[in-house]
Short mmCIF file of C-alpha atoms in Angstrom, two decimals:
data_model
loop_
_atom_site.label_atom_id
_atom_site.label_comp_id
_atom_site.label_asym_id
_atom_site.label_seq_id
_atom_site.Cartn_x
_atom_site.Cartn_y
_atom_site.Cartn_z
CA MET A 1 -32.97 1.79 -1.57
CA ARG A 2 -33.45 -2.03 -1.82
CA ARG A 3 -29.69 -2.44 -2.32
CA LEU A 4 -28.73 -0.25 0.72
CA PRO A 5 -27.89 -3.21 3.08
CA GLU A 6 -25.61 -4.68 0.36
CA PHE A 7 -24.10 -1.33 -0.25
CA TRP A 8 -23.15 -0.83 3.40
CA LYS A 9 -21.77 -4.37 3.45
CA ALA A 10 -19.67 -3.58 0.35
CA CYS A 11 -18.38 -0.40 2.07
CA GLY A 12 -17.37 -2.46 5.14
CA ASP A 13 -15.61 -5.16 3.00
CA THR A 14 -13.65 -2.45 1.19
CA LEU A 15 -12.65 -0.92 4.52
CA LEU A 16 -11.51 -4.38 5.82
CA MET A 17 -9.43 -4.98 2.74
CA GLU A 18 -7.85 -1.57 3.05
CA VAL A 19 -7.08 -2.01 6.75
CA TRP A 20 -5.76 -5.62 6.69
CA ALA A 21 -3.77 -5.42 3.46
CA GLY A 22 -2.57 -1.86 4.26
CA SER A 23 -1.34 -2.80 7.71
CA ILE A 24 0.79 -5.73 6.42
CA CYS A 25 1.96 -3.76 3.35
CA TYR A 26 3.14 -0.75 5.42
CA VAL A 27 5.21 -2.94 7.76
CA LEU A 28 6.87 -4.96 4.93
CA GLY A 29 7.28 -1.97 2.72
CA LEU A 30 8.93 0.11 5.49
CA ILE A 31 11.42 -2.75 6.16
CA PHE A 32 12.17 -3.38 2.47
CA GLY A 33 12.49 0.37 1.78
CA ILE A 34 15.02 0.82 4.63
CA ILE A 35 16.99 -2.28 3.45
CA LEU A 36 17.14 -0.86 -0.09
CA THR A 37 18.31 2.49 1.24
CA VAL A 38 21.03 1.32 3.54
CA THR A 39 22.45 -1.59 1.36
CA LYS A 40 22.57 0.36 -1.95
CA PRO A 41 25.99 1.37 -3.34
CA GLY A 42 27.25 4.13 -0.94
CA GLY A 43 24.69 3.30 1.72
CA ILE A 44 25.63 3.07 5.42
CA MET A 45 25.40 -0.82 5.31
CA GLU A 46 26.37 -1.33 1.67
CA ASN A 47 25.70 -4.91 0.59
CA ARG A 48 25.55 -5.38 -3.18
CA PRO A 49 24.01 -8.95 -3.21
CA VAL A 50 21.26 -8.05 -0.79
CA TYR A 51 20.41 -4.84 -2.67
CA GLN A 52 20.46 -6.52 -6.05
CA VAL A 53 18.19 -9.48 -5.03
CA LEU A 54 15.62 -7.23 -3.29
CA ASP A 55 15.75 -4.65 -6.07
CA LYS A 56 15.03 -7.33 -8.75
CA ILE A 57 12.20 -8.95 -6.70
CA ILE A 58 10.49 -5.62 -6.17
CA ASN A 59 10.90 -4.74 -9.91
CA LEU A 60 9.42 -8.15 -10.78
CA PHE A 61 6.25 -7.74 -8.78
CA ARG A 62 5.83 -4.14 -9.81
CA SER A 63 5.92 -5.17 -13.52
CA ILE A 64 2.99 -7.65 -13.19
CA PRO A 65 -0.40 -6.19 -13.84
CA PHE A 66 -2.58 -6.54 -10.65
CA ILE A 67 -5.34 -8.30 -12.40
CA ILE A 68 -2.91 -11.00 -13.52
CA LEU A 69 -1.31 -11.14 -10.01
CA LEU A 70 -4.82 -11.83 -8.61
CA THR A 71 -5.10 -14.98 -10.69
CA ALA A 72 -1.50 -16.11 -10.38
CA LEU A 73 -1.55 -16.00 -6.54
CA MET A 74 -4.84 -17.88 -6.16
CA PRO A 75 -3.07 -21.11 -5.08
CA LEU A 76 -0.99 -19.20 -2.62
CA SER A 77 -4.06 -17.50 -1.20
CA ARG A 78 -5.83 -20.86 -0.84
CA TRP A 79 -2.80 -22.30 0.99
CA ILE A 80 -2.42 -19.33 3.38
CA MET A 81 -6.02 -18.05 3.84
CA GLY A 82 -7.97 -21.24 2.99
CA THR A 83 -9.78 -19.45 0.13
CA ALA A 84 -9.05 -17.42 -2.96
CA ILE A 85 -12.28 -15.41 -2.92
CA TYR A 86 -14.06 -12.93 -0.69
CA VAL A 87 -12.22 -10.49 1.49
CA ARG A 88 -10.02 -13.16 3.08
CA GLY A 89 -8.88 -14.54 -0.26
CA VAL A 90 -7.74 -11.30 -1.70
CA ILE A 91 -5.56 -10.07 1.17
CA VAL A 92 -2.49 -12.01 -0.17
CA PRO A 93 -2.54 -10.54 -3.71
CA LEU A 94 -3.25 -7.08 -2.31
CA VAL A 95 -0.20 -7.34 -0.14
CA PHE A 96 1.97 -8.60 -3.07
CA GLY A 97 0.56 -5.84 -5.32
CA ALA A 98 0.96 -2.82 -2.93
CA THR A 99 4.12 -3.75 -0.97
CA PRO A 100 6.64 -3.32 -3.87
CA PHE A 101 5.08 0.12 -4.67
CA PHE A 102 5.21 1.24 -0.99
CA SER A 103 8.83 -0.01 -0.74
CA ARG A 104 9.86 2.30 -3.59
CA GLN A 105 7.93 5.18 -2.03
CA ILE A 106 9.80 4.67 1.25
CA GLU A 107 13.18 4.38 -0.60
CA SER A 108 12.33 7.68 -2.30
CA ALA A 109 11.29 9.34 1.00
CA LEU A 110 14.51 8.22 2.80
CA ALA A 111 16.63 9.39 -0.10
CA GLN A 112 15.59 12.98 0.72
CA THR A 113 17.42 12.81 4.09
CA ASP A 114 20.29 15.36 4.38
CA LYS A 115 23.55 13.43 3.87
CA GLY A 116 25.30 15.89 6.16
CA LEU A 117 23.16 14.67 9.11
CA ILE A 118 23.95 11.05 8.37
CA GLU A 119 27.71 11.71 8.11
CA ALA A 120 27.51 13.77 11.33
CA ALA A 121 25.72 10.97 13.17
CA LEU A 122 28.25 8.37 11.96
CA SER A 123 31.26 10.64 12.90
CA MET A 124 29.81 10.86 16.49
CA GLY A 125 29.90 7.11 16.78
CA SER A 126 26.26 6.32 16.07
CA SER A 127 25.64 2.72 14.84
CA PRO A 128 23.93 2.11 11.56
CA PHE A 129 20.72 1.14 13.44
CA GLU A 130 20.87 4.38 15.46
CA VAL A 131 21.24 6.32 12.17
CA ILE A 132 18.24 4.52 10.69
CA PHE A 133 15.89 5.28 13.69
CA ARG A 134 17.33 8.72 14.80
CA VAL A 135 18.16 10.24 11.44
CA TYR A 136 16.49 8.50 8.44
CA LEU A 137 13.11 7.82 9.97
CA ARG A 138 12.92 11.00 12.16
CA GLU A 139 13.96 13.39 9.43
CA SER A 140 11.87 11.72 6.69
CA LEU A 141 8.59 11.56 8.71
CA ALA A 142 6.73 13.99 6.43
CA PRO A 143 7.75 12.24 3.17
CA ILE A 144 6.91 8.86 4.76
CA ILE A 145 3.39 10.09 5.57
CA ARG A 146 2.93 11.31 2.05
CA ALA A 147 4.09 7.81 0.86
CA ILE A 148 1.51 6.24 3.19
CA THR A 149 -1.19 8.52 1.72
CA ILE A 150 -0.34 7.66 -1.90
CA THR A 151 -0.20 3.99 -1.17
CA ALA A 152 -3.53 4.06 0.67
CA ILE A 153 -5.13 5.69 -2.37
CA SER A 154 -3.49 3.21 -4.70
CA LEU A 155 -4.61 0.29 -2.52
CA LEU A 156 -8.24 1.58 -2.64
CA GLY A 157 -8.09 1.28 -6.44
CA LEU A 158 -6.70 -2.24 -6.17
CA THR A 159 -9.53 -3.24 -3.78
CA ALA A 160 -12.04 -2.06 -6.43
CA MET A 161 -10.21 -4.07 -9.14
CA ALA A 162 -10.22 -7.19 -6.87
CA GLY A 163 -14.03 -7.06 -7.04
CA ALA A 164 -13.73 -8.44 -10.59
CA VAL A 165 -12.69 -11.85 -9.14
CA GLY A 166 -15.27 -12.09 -6.43
CA ALA A 167 -13.41 -10.28 -3.66
CA GLY A 168 -16.50 -8.35 -2.51
CA GLY A 169 -16.42 -4.67 -1.69
CA LEU A 170 -17.40 -1.64 -3.77
CA GLY A 171 -15.72 -2.94 -6.90
CA ASP A 172 -17.74 -6.09 -6.77
CA PHE A 173 -20.92 -4.17 -5.95
CA ALA A 174 -20.44 -1.82 -8.93
CA ILE A 175 -19.67 -4.71 -11.39
CA ARG A 176 -22.66 -6.89 -10.31
CA TYR A 177 -25.20 -4.17 -10.39
CA GLY A 178 -23.84 -1.27 -12.29
CA HIS A 179 -22.27 -3.26 -15.12
CA ASP A 180 -23.97 -6.65 -15.24
CA ARG A 181 -27.55 -5.27 -14.65
CA ASN A 182 -26.97 -1.85 -16.27
CA MET A 183 -28.01 0.03 -13.08
CA ILE A 184 -26.16 3.27 -13.78
CA ASP A 185 -27.26 4.90 -10.50
CA ILE A 186 -25.37 2.31 -8.51
CA THR A 187 -22.33 2.92 -10.62
CA TRP A 188 -22.43 6.67 -9.91
CA VAL A 189 -23.12 6.19 -6.16
CA THR A 190 -20.06 3.90 -5.96
CA VAL A 191 -17.85 6.37 -7.86
CA ILE A 192 -18.96 9.27 -5.52
CA VAL A 193 -18.20 7.23 -2.40
CA LEU A 194 -14.69 6.30 -3.76
CA VAL A 195 -13.96 9.93 -4.70
CA LEU A 196 -15.02 11.08 -1.19
CA GLY A 197 -12.88 8.31 0.38
CA VAL A 198 -9.77 9.31 -1.68
CA SER A 199 -10.37 13.07 -0.82
CA LEU A 200 -10.60 12.29 2.85
CA VAL A 201 -7.35 10.21 2.81
CA GLN A 202 -5.59 12.89 0.78
CA TRP A 203 -6.68 15.64 3.09
CA LEU A 204 -5.71 13.68 6.28
CA GLY A 205 -2.32 12.77 4.71
CA GLU A 206 -1.50 16.37 3.75
CA PHE A 207 -2.63 17.60 7.24
CA LEU A 208 -0.35 15.13 9.11
CA ALA A 209 2.59 15.83 6.69
CA ARG A 210 2.37 19.53 7.22
CA LYS A 211 2.27 19.02 11.07
CA ASN A 212 5.51 16.99 10.82
CA THR A 213 7.36 19.23 8.44
CA HIS A 214 10.25 21.07 10.03
#
């Protein structure tokens, strides 16, 4: 019970990391996923150089383990956020770690769009941007919600990992007390809270996806 104030603060820090990093990641990932979809060979705005460059950059960041990315991006975090530790300092590596993953999820979601609908929209004179907003995004709403759900759960795991380098949050709380001081009860409480958080996000994502399936 003595650690309860620190526990609530750790929960709040984890929530802050999830909201800030997630918000930036979802905007960037959606844009990159759309660009990958429309510029790929056979896409409605086919552009091989743009597709190849973006594809390679995303593959590059996806191939770097997050714990290494945390260390490698410390100078950039200091330059942008003024610090490389605590919640503020870990937002940059969280964005770099989650955005490539979400971009691929969006690319996969948009690939499920019925090609007949796209061809019909183009034949009726719709511009590429109208096809993106009226066909791709509207028809893929349920898969996009599932992609957001998967990424949110993945991001929660990354925030816990960021605790290893002093980011704060539940990961840091579990390492400092559960691991370093061998307080097993704190480790289990942290695990239970994370499992409940993941279950809630999964349930909400599935509920919204079902509501938008047609």
